[in-house]
Amino acid sequence: MNKKIEKSLNEQISLEFYSSNLYLAMASWAEVNGFSGTAAFLYKHAEEERIHMLKLMHFINERGGQGLSPGSEVPPKSFKSVKALFQEVLDHEVVVTNEINNLVGLCLSEKDFTTHNFLQWYVSEQLEEENLARTILDKLKLIGNDGSGMYHFDRDIQTLTAISASASGTPTAK
Ligand code: OFO
């Protein structure tokens, strides 16, 4: 396969791997701080990111390239609050979206329409992930410092898929 595209797809593998590790670190922090629902949500999210990584790896291999097992920088282990944590999720997803967009742009300039087509799944996924992170943050802003609001938030977030949001912007259960 086109070497430039193979290299960029491998960089995306690293980023998805970091996403998985970041959400794993967040899940663990939430668990030890008593937010068990938030932890369950983030553990699931970490698994999903690993699947995103594997999907890229298989795609590269099927097209005659080689997916590389990524190293990863160590993610932070503590977070100021649940709200700060989800702000970080959103900021990170915006970075991932930009990288996917760069990849799509590269495919067009290299006339690699097969990879372009493959990446459309990631384009839609990023839209949903950003949407869900924003919806969660909106809820947390409304809750503010209300303890009972946080209790209900932590209970309800367990019913959400790691990343899915309806067209209306409301998180949906799967
Ligand atoms: Fe892989 O979607 Fe988030 O990062």
PDB file of C-alpha atoms and ligand atoms in Angstrom:
ATOM      1  CA  MET A   1       0.000   0.000   0.000  1.00  0.00           C
ATOM      2  CA  ASN A   2       0.980   3.651  -0.354  1.00  0.00           C
ATOM      3  CA  LYS A   3       3.815   4.153   2.177  1.00  0.00           C
ATOM      4  CA  LYS A   4       2.745   7.642   3.212  1.00  0.00           C
ATOM      5  CA  ILE A   5      -0.742   6.376   3.992  1.00  0.00           C
ATOM      6  CA  GLU A   6       0.596   3.308   5.780  1.00  0.00           C
ATOM      7  CA  LYS A   7       2.736   5.546   8.001  1.00  0.00           C
ATOM      8  CA  SER A   8      -0.198   7.837   8.813  1.00  0.00           C
ATOM      9  CA  LEU A   9      -2.493   4.909   9.547  1.00  0.00           C
ATOM     10  CA  ASN A  10       0.148   3.532  11.908  1.00  0.00           C
ATOM     11  CA  GLU A  11       0.284   6.904  13.658  1.00  0.00           C
ATOM     12  CA  GLN A  12      -3.473   6.680  14.040  1.00  0.00           C
ATOM     13  CA  ILE A  13      -3.027   3.222  15.599  1.00  0.00           C
ATOM     14  CA  SER A  14      -0.795   4.855  18.229  1.00  0.00           C
ATOM     15  CA  LEU A  15      -3.345   7.561  18.912  1.00  0.00           C
ATOM     16  CA  GLU A  16      -6.198   5.059  19.332  1.00  0.00           C
ATOM     17  CA  PHE A  17      -3.980   3.045  21.654  1.00  0.00           C
ATOM     18  CA  TYR A  18      -3.256   6.155  23.705  1.00  0.00           C
ATOM     19  CA  SER A  19      -7.008   6.896  23.778  1.00  0.00           C
ATOM     20  CA  SER A  20      -7.624   3.424  25.178  1.00  0.00           C
ATOM     21  CA  ASN A  21      -4.934   3.883  27.833  1.00  0.00           C
ATOM     22  CA  LEU A  22      -6.146   7.363  28.729  1.00  0.00           C
ATOM     23  CA  TYR A  23      -9.717   6.157  29.278  1.00  0.00           C
ATOM     24  CA  LEU A  24      -8.419   3.196  31.256  1.00  0.00           C
ATOM     25  CA  ALA A  25      -6.514   5.590  33.555  1.00  0.00           C
ATOM     26  CA  MET A  26      -9.639   7.709  33.909  1.00  0.00           C
ATOM     27  CA  ALA A  27     -11.756   4.633  34.695  1.00  0.00           C
ATOM     28  CA  SER A  28      -9.378   3.572  37.426  1.00  0.00           C
ATOM     29  CA  TRP A  29      -9.343   7.073  38.965  1.00  0.00           C
ATOM     30  CA  ALA A  30     -13.167   7.147  38.899  1.00  0.00           C
ATOM     31  CA  GLU A  31     -13.342   3.707  40.508  1.00  0.00           C
ATOM     32  CA  VAL A  32     -11.072   4.550  43.418  1.00  0.00           C
ATOM     33  CA  ASN A  33     -12.888   7.841  43.971  1.00  0.00           C
ATOM     34  CA  GLY A  34     -16.296   6.216  44.373  1.00  0.00           C
ATOM     35  CA  PHE A  35     -17.767   6.940  40.936  1.00  0.00           C
ATOM     36  CA  SER A  36     -18.511   3.370  39.982  1.00  0.00           C
ATOM     37  CA  GLY A  37     -20.947   4.207  37.167  1.00  0.00           C
ATOM     38  CA  THR A  38     -18.512   6.619  35.570  1.00  0.00           C
ATOM     39  CA  ALA A  39     -15.790   3.985  35.943  1.00  0.00           C
ATOM     40  CA  ALA A  40     -17.915   1.327  34.187  1.00  0.00           C
ATOM     41  CA  PHE A  41     -18.620   3.758  31.351  1.00  0.00           C
ATOM     42  CA  LEU A  42     -14.933   4.578  30.935  1.00  0.00           C
ATOM     43  CA  TYR A  43     -13.761   0.958  31.123  1.00  0.00           C
ATOM     44  CA  LYS A  44     -16.136   0.204  28.268  1.00  0.00           C
ATOM     45  CA  HIS A  45     -14.915   3.255  26.397  1.00  0.00           C
ATOM     46  CA  ALA A  46     -11.311   2.068  26.768  1.00  0.00           C
ATOM     47  CA  GLU A  47     -12.292  -1.285  25.209  1.00  0.00           C
ATOM     48  CA  GLU A  48     -13.932   0.487  22.276  1.00  0.00           C
ATOM     49  CA  GLU A  49     -10.778   2.462  21.577  1.00  0.00           C
ATOM     50  CA  ARG A  50      -8.807  -0.767  21.480  1.00  0.00           C
ATOM     51  CA  ILE A  51     -11.240  -2.065  18.872  1.00  0.00           C
ATOM     52  CA  HIS A  52     -10.693   1.134  16.834  1.00  0.00           C
ATOM     53  CA  MET A  53      -6.975   0.437  16.960  1.00  0.00           C
ATOM     54  CA  LEU A  54      -7.371  -3.204  15.868  1.00  0.00           C
ATOM     55  CA  LYS A  55      -9.667  -2.262  13.003  1.00  0.00           C
ATOM     56  CA  LEU A  56      -6.887  -0.044  11.599  1.00  0.00           C
ATOM     57  CA  MET A  57      -4.278  -2.737  12.100  1.00  0.00           C
ATOM     58  CA  HIS A  58      -6.289  -5.366  10.215  1.00  0.00           C
ATOM     59  CA  PHE A  59      -7.025  -2.915   7.426  1.00  0.00           C
ATOM     60  CA  ILE A  60      -3.333  -2.101   6.890  1.00  0.00           C
ATOM     61  CA  ASN A  61      -2.405  -5.797   6.931  1.00  0.00           C
ATOM     62  CA  GLU A  62      -5.159  -6.766   4.501  1.00  0.00           C
ATOM     63  CA  ARG A  63      -3.854  -4.184   2.049  1.00  0.00           C
ATOM     64  CA  GLY A  64      -0.292  -5.460   2.031  1.00  0.00           C
ATOM     65  CA  GLY A  65       1.190  -3.123   4.627  1.00  0.00           C
ATOM     66  CA  GLN A  66       2.062  -3.869   8.227  1.00  0.00           C
ATOM     67  CA  GLY A  67       0.237  -2.578  11.271  1.00  0.00           C
ATOM     68  CA  LEU A  68       2.719  -1.765  14.026  1.00  0.00           C
ATOM     69  CA  SER A  69       2.182  -2.492  17.685  1.00  0.00           C
ATOM     70  CA  PRO A  70       2.329   0.939  19.294  1.00  0.00           C
ATOM     71  CA  GLY A  71       4.260   2.182  22.279  1.00  0.00           C
ATOM     72  CA  SER A  72       2.375   4.744  24.237  1.00  0.00           C
ATOM     73  CA  GLU A  73       3.087   7.678  26.483  1.00  0.00           C
ATOM     74  CA  VAL A  74       1.802   7.136  30.001  1.00  0.00           C
ATOM     75  CA  PRO A  75      -1.524   8.910  30.566  1.00  0.00           C
ATOM     76  CA  PRO A  76      -2.156  11.050  33.658  1.00  0.00           C
ATOM     77  CA  LYS A  77      -3.340   9.129  36.705  1.00  0.00           C
ATOM     78  CA  SER A  78      -5.361  11.761  38.536  1.00  0.00           C
ATOM     79  CA  PHE A  79      -8.004  14.279  37.568  1.00  0.00           C
ATOM     80  CA  LYS A  80      -9.359  17.336  39.349  1.00  0.00           C
ATOM     81  CA  SER A  81     -12.994  16.286  39.157  1.00  0.00           C
ATOM     82  CA  VAL A  82     -15.427  14.256  37.068  1.00  0.00           C
ATOM     83  CA  LYS A  83     -16.196  17.411  35.109  1.00  0.00           C
ATOM     84  CA  ALA A  84     -12.509  18.119  34.454  1.00  0.00           C
ATOM     85  CA  LEU A  85     -12.121  14.513  33.381  1.00  0.00           C
ATOM     86  CA  PHE A  86     -14.900  14.747  30.789  1.00  0.00           C
ATOM     87  CA  GLN A  87     -13.515  18.065  29.556  1.00  0.00           C
ATOM     88  CA  GLU A  88     -10.296  16.180  28.919  1.00  0.00           C
ATOM     89  CA  VAL A  89     -12.242  13.459  27.086  1.00  0.00           C
ATOM     90  CA  LEU A  90     -13.773  16.099  24.821  1.00  0.00           C
ATOM     91  CA  ASP A  91     -10.452  17.870  24.194  1.00  0.00           C
ATOM     92  CA  HIS A  92      -8.830  14.559  23.354  1.00  0.00           C
ATOM     93  CA  GLU A  93     -11.601  13.550  20.970  1.00  0.00           C
ATOM     94  CA  VAL A  94     -11.271  16.885  19.151  1.00  0.00           C
ATOM     95  CA  VAL A  95      -7.579  16.085  18.619  1.00  0.00           C
ATOM     96  CA  VAL A  96      -8.505  12.629  17.297  1.00  0.00           C
ATOM     97  CA  THR A  97     -11.095  14.127  14.942  1.00  0.00           C
ATOM     98  CA  ASN A  98      -8.493  16.515  13.527  1.00  0.00           C
ATOM     99  CA  GLU A  99      -6.120  13.635  12.919  1.00  0.00           C
ATOM    100  CA  ILE A 100      -8.821  11.616  11.147  1.00  0.00           C
ATOM    101  CA  ASN A 101      -9.611  14.642   8.992  1.00  0.00           C
ATOM    102  CA  ASN A 102      -5.924  14.992   8.103  1.00  0.00           C
ATOM    103  CA  LEU A 103      -5.854  11.334   7.122  1.00  0.00           C
ATOM    104  CA  VAL A 104      -8.936  11.741   4.940  1.00  0.00           C
ATOM    105  CA  GLY A 105      -7.286  14.744   3.269  1.00  0.00           C
ATOM    106  CA  LEU A 106      -4.131  12.717   2.636  1.00  0.00           C
ATOM    107  CA  CYS A 107      -6.165   9.907   1.033  1.00  0.00           C
ATOM    108  CA  LEU A 108      -7.728  12.390  -1.355  1.00  0.00           C
ATOM    109  CA  SER A 109      -4.427  13.959  -2.341  1.00  0.00           C
ATOM    110  CA  GLU A 110      -2.882  10.491  -2.832  1.00  0.00           C
ATOM    111  CA  LYS A 111      -6.001   9.289  -4.673  1.00  0.00           C
ATOM    112  CA  ASP A 112      -6.365   6.334  -2.291  1.00  0.00           C
ATOM    113  CA  PHE A 113     -10.131   6.022  -2.466  1.00  0.00           C
ATOM    114  CA  THR A 114     -10.267   2.621  -0.760  1.00  0.00           C
ATOM    115  CA  THR A 115      -8.698   3.979   2.432  1.00  0.00           C
ATOM    116  CA  HIS A 116     -10.798   7.100   2.079  1.00  0.00           C
ATOM    117  CA  ASN A 117     -13.883   4.908   2.064  1.00  0.00           C
ATOM    118  CA  PHE A 118     -12.638   2.866   5.044  1.00  0.00           C
ATOM    119  CA  LEU A 119     -12.059   6.050   7.061  1.00  0.00           C
ATOM    120  CA  GLN A 120     -15.651   7.222   6.699  1.00  0.00           C
ATOM    121  CA  TRP A 121     -16.542   4.931   9.614  1.00  0.00           C
ATOM    122  CA  TYR A 122     -14.074   6.888  11.794  1.00  0.00           C
ATOM    123  CA  VAL A 123     -15.473  10.201  10.580  1.00  0.00           C
ATOM    124  CA  SER A 124     -18.965   9.220  11.796  1.00  0.00           C
ATOM    125  CA  GLU A 125     -17.612   7.726  14.999  1.00  0.00           C
ATOM    126  CA  GLN A 126     -15.807  10.965  15.869  1.00  0.00           C
ATOM    127  CA  LEU A 127     -18.975  12.942  15.344  1.00  0.00           C
ATOM    128  CA  GLU A 128     -20.773  10.696  17.846  1.00  0.00           C
ATOM    129  CA  GLU A 129     -17.924  10.731  20.349  1.00  0.00           C
ATOM    130  CA  GLU A 130     -17.636  14.497  20.400  1.00  0.00           C
ATOM    131  CA  ASN A 131     -21.391  14.825  20.602  1.00  0.00           C
ATOM    132  CA  LEU A 132     -21.638  12.480  23.564  1.00  0.00           C
ATOM    133  CA  ALA A 133     -18.767  14.147  25.443  1.00  0.00           C
ATOM    134  CA  ARG A 134     -20.431  17.549  24.953  1.00  0.00           C
ATOM    135  CA  THR A 135     -23.796  16.210  26.150  1.00  0.00           C
ATOM    136  CA  ILE A 136     -22.208  14.741  29.274  1.00  0.00           C
ATOM    137  CA  LEU A 137     -20.391  18.010  29.983  1.00  0.00           C
ATOM    138  CA  ASP A 138     -23.633  19.966  29.621  1.00  0.00           C
ATOM    139  CA  LYS A 139     -25.237  17.697  32.213  1.00  0.00           C
ATOM    140  CA  LEU A 140     -22.304  18.143  34.587  1.00  0.00           C
ATOM    141  CA  LYS A 141     -22.467  21.922  34.212  1.00  0.00           C
ATOM    142  CA  LEU A 142     -26.140  21.824  35.191  1.00  0.00           C
ATOM    143  CA  ILE A 143     -25.411  19.620  38.200  1.00  0.00           C
ATOM    144  CA  GLY A 144     -22.645  21.900  39.480  1.00  0.00           C
ATOM    145  CA  ASN A 145     -21.802  21.006  43.071  1.00  0.00           C
ATOM    146  CA  ASP A 146     -25.090  19.261  43.810  1.00  0.00           C
ATOM    147  CA  GLY A 147     -24.211  15.934  45.500  1.00  0.00           C
ATOM    148  CA  SER A 148     -27.509  14.245  44.773  1.00  0.00           C
ATOM    149  CA  GLY A 149     -27.261  15.365  41.141  1.00  0.00           C
ATOM    150  CA  MET A 150     -23.839  13.727  40.957  1.00  0.00           C
ATOM    151  CA  TYR A 151     -25.226  10.554  42.518  1.00  0.00           C
ATOM    152  CA  HIS A 152     -27.878  10.315  39.816  1.00  0.00           C
ATOM    153  CA  PHE A 153     -25.398  11.213  37.082  1.00  0.00           C
ATOM    154  CA  ASP A 154     -23.089   8.417  38.192  1.00  0.00           C
ATOM    155  CA  ARG A 155     -25.948   5.931  38.298  1.00  0.00           C
ATOM    156  CA  ASP A 156     -27.374   6.929  34.892  1.00  0.00           C
ATOM    157  CA  ILE A 157     -24.115   7.030  32.968  1.00  0.00           C
ATOM    158  CA  GLN A 158     -23.835   3.252  33.422  1.00  0.00           C
ATOM    159  CA  THR A 159     -26.669   2.729  30.970  1.00  0.00           C
ATOM    160  CA  LEU A 160     -24.868   4.566  28.171  1.00  0.00           C
ATOM    161  CA  THR A 161     -22.753   2.843  25.601  1.00  0.00           C
ATOM    162  CA  ALA A 162     -19.185   4.053  25.748  1.00  0.00           C
ATOM    163  CA  ILE A 163     -19.720   6.260  22.768  1.00  0.00           C
ATOM    164  CA  SER A 164     -23.083   6.668  21.164  1.00  0.00           C
ATOM    165  CA  ALA A 165     -25.357   9.599  20.809  1.00  0.00           C
ATOM    166  CA  SER A 166     -28.650  10.045  19.049  1.00  0.00           C
ATOM    167  CA  ALA A 167     -29.074  12.552  16.278  1.00  0.00           C
ATOM    168  CA  SER A 168     -30.672  14.882  18.793  1.00  0.00           C
ATOM    169  CA  GLY A 169     -27.508  14.906  20.846  1.00  0.00           C
ATOM    170  CA  THR A 170     -28.947  12.829  23.671  1.00  0.00           C
ATOM    171  CA  PRO A 171     -26.870   9.843  24.758  1.00  0.00           C
ATOM    172  CA  THR A 172     -28.623   6.575  24.061  1.00  0.00           C
ATOM    173  CA  ALA A 173     -28.456   3.160  25.680  1.00  0.00           C
ATOM    174  CA  LYS A 174     -27.611   0.200  23.399  1.00  0.00           C
TER     175      LYS A 174
HETATM  176 FE1  OFO B   1     -11.290   6.097  18.558  1.00  0.00          FE
HETATM  177  O1  OFO B   1     -12.537   7.265  18.922  1.00  0.00           O
HETATM  178 FE2  OFO B   1     -12.139   8.171  20.516  1.00  0.00          FE
HETATM  179  O2  OFO B   1     -10.411   8.470  20.338  1.00  0.00           O
END
